Coordinates of N, CA and C in Angstrom, one line a residue:
M1394 N -9.0 -38.3 -42.5 CA -7.8 -38.1 -42.4 C -7.4 -36.3 -43.2
R1395 N -8.5 -36.3 -43.6 CA -8.1 -35.0 -45.1 C -9.5 -34.2 -43.9
A1396 N -10.3 -35.1 -43.8 CA -11.6 -33.9 -42.9 C -10.9 -33.4 -41.7
A1397 N -9.9 -33.9 -40.7 CA -9.2 -33.5 -39.9 C -8.4 -32.2 -40.4
R1398 N -7.7 -32.3 -41.3 CA -6.6 -31.2 -41.6 C -8.0 -30.1 -41.8
H1399 N -8.9 -30.4 -42.0 CA -9.9 -28.8 -42.3 C -10.3 -28.6 -40.9
L1400 N -10.3 -29.3 -39.9 CA -11.1 -29.5 -38.8 C -10.2 -28.5 -37.7
L1401 N -8.5 -29.1 -38.0 CA -7.5 -28.4 -37.3 C -7.7 -26.7 -37.4
P1402 N -7.4 -26.1 -38.2 CA -7.3 -25.0 -38.6 C -8.6 -24.2 -37.9
S1403 N -9.7 -24.8 -38.0 CA -11.1 -24.0 -37.2 C -11.2 -24.1 -36.1
T1404 N -10.9 -25.5 -35.4 CA -10.7 -25.7 -34.0 C -9.4 -24.7 -33.2
F1405 N -8.3 -24.6 -34.4 CA -7.7 -23.6 -33.6 C -8.0 -22.6 -33.5
L1406 N -8.5 -21.9 -34.5 CA -8.8 -20.4 -34.6 C -10.1 -20.4 -33.5
A1407 N -10.9 -21.0 -33.3 CA -11.7 -21.2 -32.1 C -11.1 -21.2 -31.1
A1408 N -10.0 -22.1 -31.1 CA -9.1 -22.1 -29.6 C -8.7 -20.7 -29.0
L1409 N -7.8 -20.5 -29.5 CA -7.7 -18.8 -29.6 C -8.4 -17.5 -29.9
W1410 N -9.7 -17.7 -30.0 CA -10.7 -16.8 -30.1 C -11.3 -17.2 -28.9
R1411 N -11.5 -18.4 -28.2 CA -11.9 -18.2 -26.6 C -11.0 -17.6 -25.7
L1412 N -9.8 -18.0 -25.9 CA -8.2 -17.6 -25.2 C -8.3 -15.7 -25.1
D1413 N -8.6 -15.4 -26.1 CA -8.8 -14.1 -26.4 C -9.5 -13.3 -25.6
R1414 N -11.0 -14.0 -25.5 CA -12.4 -13.1 -25.5 C -11.9 -13.5 -24.0
G1415 N -11.7 -14.4 -23.5 CA -10.9 -15.1 -22.0 C -10.1 -13.8 -20.8
V1416 N -9.0 -13.6 -21.8 CA -8.0 -12.6 -21.6 C -9.1 -11.4 -21.2
T1417 N -9.3 -11.1 -22.6 CA -9.9 -9.4 -22.5 C -11.5 -9.4 -21.8
H1418 N -11.9 -10.7 -20.8 CA -12.4 -10.0 -19.8 C -12.3 -10.2 -18.3
R1419 N -10.9 -10.8 -18.6 CA -9.9 -10.8 -17.2 C -9.5 -9.4 -17.0
V1420 N -9.4 -8.4 -17.8 CA -8.6 -7.4 -18.0 C -10.1 -6.2 -17.9
Q1421 N -10.9 -6.7 -18.2 CA -12.3 -5.5 -17.8 C -12.5 -5.6 -16.4
R1422 N -12.3 -6.6 -16.0 CA -12.1 -7.0 -14.3 C -11.4 -5.9 -13.4
L1423 N -10.6 -5.9 -14.6 CA -9.1 -5.2 -13.7 C -9.9 -3.6 -13.9
H1424 N -10.7 -3.5 -15.1 CA -10.8 -1.6 -15.0 C -11.1 -1.1 -13.8
R1425 N -10.7 0.0 -13.7 CA -11.0 1.2 -12.8 C -11.0 2.9 -13.0
R1426 N -11.5 3.5 -12.8 CA -11.2 4.8 -13.2 C -10.0 5.4 -13.3
G1427 N -9.8 5.1 -11.7 CA -8.4 5.8 -11.2 C -7.1 5.2 -12.2
R1428 N -7.3 3.9 -12.8 CA -6.6 4.1 -13.2 C -6.0 4.4 -15.0
D1429 N -7.3 4.9 -15.3 CA -7.2 5.7 -16.3 C -5.8 6.6 -16.8
G1430 N -5.6 7.2 -16.4 CA -4.2 7.9 -16.7 C -3.0 7.2 -16.3
F1431 N -3.1 6.1 -15.9 CA -1.7 5.4 -16.1 C -2.0 4.9 -17.4
V1432 N -2.4 4.2 -17.9 CA -3.0 3.6 -18.8 C -2.8 4.1 -20.4
R1433 N -3.4 5.5 -20.1 CA -3.0 6.8 -21.3 C -1.3 6.7 -21.2
T1434 N -0.6 6.9 -20.1 CA 0.6 7.2 -19.9 C 1.0 5.8 -21.2
V1435 N 1.4 4.7 -20.4 CA 1.3 3.5 -20.9 C 1.2 3.4 -22.5
T1436 N 0.1 4.0 -22.9 CA -0.3 4.1 -24.8 C 0.3 5.2 -24.7
W1437 N 1.0 5.9 -24.5 CA 1.7 7.2 -25.0 C 3.0 6.7 -25.4
L1438 N 3.5 6.1 -24.3 CA 4.8 5.4 -24.7 C 5.0 4.5 -25.7
G1439 N 3.7 3.9 -25.7 CA 3.9 2.9 -27.5 C 3.4 3.9 -28.6
S1440 N 3.3 4.9 -28.7 CA 2.7 5.7 -29.5 C 3.9 6.6 -30.5
Q1441 N 3.5 6.5 -31.8 CA 4.6 7.4 -32.3 C 4.9 8.6 -32.4
K1442 N 4.5 9.4 -31.3 CA 4.6 10.9 -31.2 C 6.2 10.5 -29.5
F1443 N 5.9 9.2 -29.2 CA 7.1 9.1 -28.3 C 8.0 8.4 -28.8
L1444 N 7.5 7.1 -29.8 CA 8.8 6.2 -30.3 C 9.7 6.6 -31.0
I1445 N 9.0 7.4 -32.2 CA 10.2 8.2 -33.1 C 11.2 9.3 -32.4
P1446 N 10.6 10.3 -32.0 CA 11.9 11.2 -31.2 C 12.7 10.3 -30.6
A1447 N 11.8 9.5 -29.5 CA 13.3 8.3 -28.5 C 13.8 7.7 -29.3
A1448 N 13.8 7.4 -30.7 CA 14.5 6.2 -31.5 C 15.7 7.4 -32.1
L1449 N 15.2 8.2 -32.6 CA 16.4 9.5 -33.2 C 17.7 9.6 -32.0
V1450 N 16.8 10.4 -30.8 CA 18.2 10.2 -30.1 C 18.7 8.8 -29.7
A1451 N 18.0 7.9 -29.8 CA 19.2 6.6 -29.2 C 19.9 6.4 -30.6
C1452 N 19.6 6.5 -31.6 CA 20.7 6.5 -32.4 C 21.8 7.4 -32.8
G1453 N 21.2 8.4 -32.4 CA 22.1 9.8 -32.3 C 23.4 9.2 -30.9
L1454 N 22.8 8.8 -29.6 CA 23.7 9.0 -28.4 C 24.4 7.7 -29.3
L1455 N 24.2 6.7 -30.1 CA 24.7 5.3 -30.7 C 25.9 5.5 -31.3
V1456 N 25.8 6.6 -32.5 CA 26.4 6.8 -33.4 C 27.3 7.4 -32.5
R1457 N 27.4 9.2 -31.6 CA 28.1 9.5 -31.0 C 29.0 8.5 -30.1
A1458 N 28.6 7.1 -29.8 CA 29.3 6.7 -29.0 C 30.5 5.2 -29.6
G1459 N 29.8 5.5 -31.0 CA 30.7 5.0 -31.9 C 30.2 3.4 -32.1
H1460 N 29.0 3.5 -32.2 CA 27.9 2.1 -32.3 C 27.4 2.3 -33.8
R1461 N 27.9 2.7 -34.4 CA 27.1 2.8 -35.6 C 26.2 1.8 -36.4
N1462 N 26.9 0.5 -36.2 CA 26.1 -0.5 -36.6 C 24.7 -0.4 -35.7
A1463 N 24.8 -0.3 -34.3 CA 23.9 -0.6 -33.6 C 22.5 0.5 -33.8
A1464 N 22.9 1.9 -34.1 CA 22.2 2.9 -34.4 C 21.2 2.2 -36.2
I1465 N 21.9 1.8 -37.0 CA 21.5 1.0 -38.2 C 20.3 0.5 -38.2
F1466 N 20.6 -0.5 -36.9 CA 20.0 -1.4 -37.1 C 18.7 -1.2 -36.6
L1467 N 18.5 -0.2 -35.5 CA 17.6 0.2 -34.8 C 16.9 0.9 -35.0
G1468 N 16.9 2.0 -36.5 CA 16.8 2.3 -37.1 C 15.6 1.4 -38.0
A1469 N 16.7 0.8 -38.9 CA 16.2 0.0 -39.5 C 14.3 -1.1 -38.7
T1470 N 14.9 -1.4 -37.7 CA 13.8 -2.1 -37.1 C 12.6 -1.3 -36.8
M1471 N 12.8 0.0 -36.6 CA 11.8 0.8 -36.4 C 11.2 1.3 -37.2
I1472 N 11.5 1.3 -38.8 CA 11.6 1.7 -40.1 C 10.3 0.3 -40.0
G1473 N 11.0 -0.7 -40.4 CA 10.5 -2.1 -40.3 C 8.9 -2.4 -39.9
G1474 N 9.2 -2.0 -38.5 CA 8.0 -2.7 -37.7 C 7.1 -1.7 -38.2
S1475 N 7.6 -0.3 -38.4 CA 6.5 0.8 -38.5 C 5.7 0.1 -39.8
G1476 N 6.1 -0.8 -40.9 CA 5.9 -0.9 -42.0 C 4.7 -1.9 -41.7
W1477 N 5.7 -2.6 -40.8 CA 4.8 -4.4 -41.1 C 3.4 -4.4 -40.1
S1478 N 3.7 -3.5 -39.0 CA 2.3 -3.1 -38.3 C 1.1 -3.5 -39.1
P1479 N 0.8 -2.0 -39.7 CA -0.7 -1.6 -40.5 C -0.8 -3.1 -41.1
L1480 N 0.2 -3.9 -42.1 CA 0.2 -4.7 -42.8 C -0.1 -6.2 -42.1
F1481 N 0.3 -6.2 -40.7 CA -0.6 -7.5 -39.7 C -1.8 -6.9 -39.1
K1482 N -2.2 -5.9 -39.1 CA -3.5 -5.3 -38.7 C -4.2 -6.0 -39.1
R1483 N -4.3 -5.3 -40.6 CA -5.2 -5.7 -41.6 C -5.8 -7.0 -41.8
G1484 N -4.5 -7.7 -41.9 CA -4.4 -8.7 -42.3 C -5.4 -10.1 -41.2
F1485 N -5.0 -9.7 -40.3 CA -5.6 -10.3 -38.8 C -7.3 -9.7 -38.4
R1486 N -7.0 -8.6 -38.8 CA -8.9 -7.5 -38.7 C -9.3 -7.5 -37.1
R1487 N -8.6 -7.4 -36.3 CA -9.4 -8.0 -35.2 C -10.2 -6.6 -34.7
G1488 N -10.9 -6.6 -34.5 CA -11.7 -5.4 -34.2 C -11.2 -5.0 -32.6
R1489 N -11.1 -3.7 -32.3 CA -10.7 -3.1 -31.0 C -11.7 -3.6 -29.8
P1490 N -11.2 -3.9 -29.0 CA -11.8 -4.4 -27.3 C -13.0 -3.1 -27.0
D1491 N -14.3 -3.6 -27.0 CA -15.2 -2.9 -27.0 C -16.0 -3.1 -25.1
L1492 N -15.1 -3.5 -24.3 CA -15.3 -3.5 -23.1 C -15.7 -2.4 -22.2
W1493 N -15.0 -1.2 -22.2 CA -15.4 0.2 -21.7 C -15.6 1.4 -22.8
P1494 N -15.5 2.5 -22.7 CA -15.5 3.6 -23.3 C -14.1 3.9 -23.7
P1495 N -13.3 3.7 -25.1 CA -12.2 4.1 -25.2 C -11.7 5.5 -24.5
L1496 N -10.8 5.3 -24.3 CA -10.0 6.3 -23.8 C -9.2 7.2 -25.4
T1497 N -9.4 6.5 -25.8 CA -8.8 7.5 -27.5 C -9.1 7.0 -28.4
L1498 N -9.6 7.6 -29.4 CA -10.1 6.6 -30.5 C -9.3 6.4 -31.8
E1499 N -9.4 5.4 -32.3 CA -8.7 5.1 -33.4 C -9.7 4.0 -34.4
K1500 N -9.1 4.2 -35.8 CA -9.5 3.6 -36.6 C -8.5 2.6 -37.5
S1501 N -8.0 2.2 -36.7 CA -6.5 1.2 -37.2 C -7.4 -0.3 -36.3
H1502 N -7.6 -1.3 -37.2 CA -7.6 -2.6 -36.2 C -6.6 -3.0 -35.0
S1503 N -6.8 -3.8 -34.3 CA -6.3 -4.4 -33.3 C -5.8 -5.3 -32.9
F1504 N -4.5 -5.6 -32.1 CA -4.2 -6.7 -32.9 C -4.3 -7.7 -31.4

């Protein structure tokens, strides 16, 4: 039984790695040069350059509408997510996929 406990995590991690690589290769087959603009837009919508101003506007609108608690919750989750994300990325240390030349150069780890 003791040996099975040690095998389970490595077997589980190996299965996750195979799943990750399988999904990554399927995504690679979908890549077309004409789709780069769409992907850049979606990537920008997930960037701090968009999310921080959008969250500030949303918080302001929520406060104006009398939903102060919702504004506080939104602000707290944005701040919390900004703090937890780099910690998780450092913990997992998953390299960025190398399927095609990157649209932008990132120095941090990937999910």
